[in-house]
CSV table of C-alpha atoms in Angstrom, one decimal:
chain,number,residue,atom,x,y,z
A,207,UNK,CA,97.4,87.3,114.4
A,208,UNK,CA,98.0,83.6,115.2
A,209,UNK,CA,98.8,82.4,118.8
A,210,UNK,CA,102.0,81.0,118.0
A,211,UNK,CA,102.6,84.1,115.8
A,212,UNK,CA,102.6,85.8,119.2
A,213,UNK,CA,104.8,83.9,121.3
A,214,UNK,CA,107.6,83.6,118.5
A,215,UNK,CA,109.2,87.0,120.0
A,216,UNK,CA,109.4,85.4,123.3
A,217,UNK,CA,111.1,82.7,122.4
A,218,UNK,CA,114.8,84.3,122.5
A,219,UNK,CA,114.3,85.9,125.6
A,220,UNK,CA,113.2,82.7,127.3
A,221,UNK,CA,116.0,80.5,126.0
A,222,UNK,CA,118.6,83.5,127.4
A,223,UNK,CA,117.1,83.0,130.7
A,224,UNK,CA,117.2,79.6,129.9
A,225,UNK,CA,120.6,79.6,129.2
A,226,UNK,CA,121.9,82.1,131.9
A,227,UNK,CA,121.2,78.7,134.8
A,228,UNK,CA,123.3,76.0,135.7
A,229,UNK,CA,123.8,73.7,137.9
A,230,UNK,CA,126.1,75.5,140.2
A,231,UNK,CA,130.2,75.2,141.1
A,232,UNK,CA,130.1,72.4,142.3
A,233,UNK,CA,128.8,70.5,139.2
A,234,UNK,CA,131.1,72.3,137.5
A,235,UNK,CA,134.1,71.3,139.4
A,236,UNK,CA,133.2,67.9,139.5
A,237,UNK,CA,133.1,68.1,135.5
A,238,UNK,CA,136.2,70.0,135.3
A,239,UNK,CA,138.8,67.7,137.7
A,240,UNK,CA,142.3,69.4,137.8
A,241,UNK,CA,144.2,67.6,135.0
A,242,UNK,CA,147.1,67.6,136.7
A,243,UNK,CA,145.8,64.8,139.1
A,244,UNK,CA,146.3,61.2,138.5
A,245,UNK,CA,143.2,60.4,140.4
A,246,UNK,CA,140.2,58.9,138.9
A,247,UNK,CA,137.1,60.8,139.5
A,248,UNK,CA,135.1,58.5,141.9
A,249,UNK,CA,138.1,58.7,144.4
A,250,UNK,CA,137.7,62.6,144.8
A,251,UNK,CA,135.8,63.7,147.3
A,252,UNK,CA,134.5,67.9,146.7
A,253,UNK,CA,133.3,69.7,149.9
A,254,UNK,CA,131.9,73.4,149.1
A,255,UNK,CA,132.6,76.3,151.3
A,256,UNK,CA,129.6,78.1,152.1
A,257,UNK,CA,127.8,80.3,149.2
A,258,UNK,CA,130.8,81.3,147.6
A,259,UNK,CA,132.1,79.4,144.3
A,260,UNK,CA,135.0,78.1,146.8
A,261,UNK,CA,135.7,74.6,146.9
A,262,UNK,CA,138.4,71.8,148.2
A,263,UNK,CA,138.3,68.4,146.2
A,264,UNK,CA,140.8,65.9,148.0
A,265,UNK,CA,141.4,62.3,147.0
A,266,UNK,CA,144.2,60.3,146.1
A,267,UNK,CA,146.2,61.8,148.8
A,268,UNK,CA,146.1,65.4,147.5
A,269,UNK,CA,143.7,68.3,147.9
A,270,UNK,CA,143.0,71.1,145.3
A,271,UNK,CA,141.7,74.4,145.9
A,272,UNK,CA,138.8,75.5,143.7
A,273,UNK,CA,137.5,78.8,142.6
A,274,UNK,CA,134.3,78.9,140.7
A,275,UNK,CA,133.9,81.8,138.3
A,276,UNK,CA,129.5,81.4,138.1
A,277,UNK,CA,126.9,84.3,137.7
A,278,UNK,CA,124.1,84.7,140.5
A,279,UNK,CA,122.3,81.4,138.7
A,280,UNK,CA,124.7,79.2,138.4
A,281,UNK,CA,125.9,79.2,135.1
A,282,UNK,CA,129.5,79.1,135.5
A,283,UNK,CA,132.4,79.5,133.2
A,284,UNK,CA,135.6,79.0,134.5
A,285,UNK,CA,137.6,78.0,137.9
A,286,UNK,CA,141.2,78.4,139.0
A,287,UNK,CA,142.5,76.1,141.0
A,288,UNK,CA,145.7,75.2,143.2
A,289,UNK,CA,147.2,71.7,144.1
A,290,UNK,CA,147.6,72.9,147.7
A,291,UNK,CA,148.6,70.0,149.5
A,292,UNK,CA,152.2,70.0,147.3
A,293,UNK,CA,152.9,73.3,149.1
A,294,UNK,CA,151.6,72.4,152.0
A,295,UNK,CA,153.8,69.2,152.3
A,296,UNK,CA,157.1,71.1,151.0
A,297,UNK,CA,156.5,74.1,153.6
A,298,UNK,CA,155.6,71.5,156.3
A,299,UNK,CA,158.3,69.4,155.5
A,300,UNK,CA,160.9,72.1,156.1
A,301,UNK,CA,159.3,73.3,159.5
A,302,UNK,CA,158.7,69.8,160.7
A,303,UNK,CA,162.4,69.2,159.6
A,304,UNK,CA,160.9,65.9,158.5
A,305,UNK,CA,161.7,64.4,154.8
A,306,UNK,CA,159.0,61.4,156.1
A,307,UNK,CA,154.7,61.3,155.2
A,308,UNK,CA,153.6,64.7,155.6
A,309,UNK,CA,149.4,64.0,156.5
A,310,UNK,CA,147.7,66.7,156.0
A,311,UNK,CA,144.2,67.7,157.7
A,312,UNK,CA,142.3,70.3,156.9
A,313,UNK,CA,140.8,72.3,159.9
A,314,UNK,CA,138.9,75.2,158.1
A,315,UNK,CA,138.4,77.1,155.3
A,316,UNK,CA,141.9,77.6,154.3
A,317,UNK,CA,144.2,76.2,157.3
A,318,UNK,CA,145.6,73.0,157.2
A,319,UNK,CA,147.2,71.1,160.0
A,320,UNK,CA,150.4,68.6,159.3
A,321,UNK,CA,151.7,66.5,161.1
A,322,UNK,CA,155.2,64.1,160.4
A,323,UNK,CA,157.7,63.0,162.1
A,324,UNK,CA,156.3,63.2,165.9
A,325,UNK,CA,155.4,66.8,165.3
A,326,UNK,CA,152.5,69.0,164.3
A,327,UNK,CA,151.6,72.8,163.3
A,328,UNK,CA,148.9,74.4,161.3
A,329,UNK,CA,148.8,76.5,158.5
A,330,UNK,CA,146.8,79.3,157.0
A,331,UNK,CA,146.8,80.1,152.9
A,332,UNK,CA,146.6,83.9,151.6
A,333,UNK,CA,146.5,85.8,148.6
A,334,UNK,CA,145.9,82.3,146.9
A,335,UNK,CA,145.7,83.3,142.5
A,336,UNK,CA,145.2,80.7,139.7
A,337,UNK,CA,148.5,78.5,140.4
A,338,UNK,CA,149.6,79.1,144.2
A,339,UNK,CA,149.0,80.3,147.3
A,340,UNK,CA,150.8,81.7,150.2
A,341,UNK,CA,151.6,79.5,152.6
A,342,UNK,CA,151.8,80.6,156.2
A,343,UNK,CA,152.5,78.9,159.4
A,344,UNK,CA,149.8,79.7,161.8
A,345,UNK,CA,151.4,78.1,165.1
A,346,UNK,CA,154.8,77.4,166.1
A,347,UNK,CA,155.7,73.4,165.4
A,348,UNK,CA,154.7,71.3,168.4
């Protein structure tokens, strides 16, 4: 039997593990921006929290929360993601009792601090799905 005659059964198997990498969430968010933006992609900025297939992208004066759905190589085939900073600003406005700029600051993995109208308070988001989170104040307005 011929060498190559060998390695032809091989051949699947290697392009499955082949095909089972990729380059990770982050790549993947960065080629999959939330088309509900109108922000071009070299103004978003992505920062990846920890290990996990969690990740904020902010730019353009909004910040979207992204879940990576990838296998233990990084081959990934999905995300959900939330436009956070809209509930953010809505919740913030009402607590603030402030219909000015809402700025937003993020301050962990998911709390938030905002600040408008000479006040400020934080907040923390829970039980966040594939189109909206919680949104919970985490201090009383100062």
């Amino acid at each position: 039997m011929s060498k190559s005659k060998r390695l032809l059964p091989a051949l699947p198997l290697f392009a499955l593990v082949l095909s089972a990498c990729g380059a990770g969430p982050l790549a993947y968010v960065q080629d999959h921006p939330a088309s509900e933006l109108s922000c071009p992609r070299e103004k978003l900025t992505y920062e990846r929290m920890g290990e996990t297939g969690l990740i904020y992208a902010s730019g353009c004066g909004e910040i979207v929360r992204y879940v990576a759905q990838c296998n233990p190589n990084g081959l990934c085939v999905g995300e959900t993601h939330v436009v956070v900073s809209r509930g953010l600003r809505r919740q913030a406005g009402f607590d603030l009792q402030c219909n000015d700029t809402i700025e937003l600051t993020r301050l962990g993995q998911d709390t938030f601090g905002a600040t408008g109208c000479g006040r400020r308070a934080s907040y923390a988001l829970l039980n966040c799905g594939a189109n909206e989170c919680t949104i919970v104040q985490n201090t009383q307005t100062q």
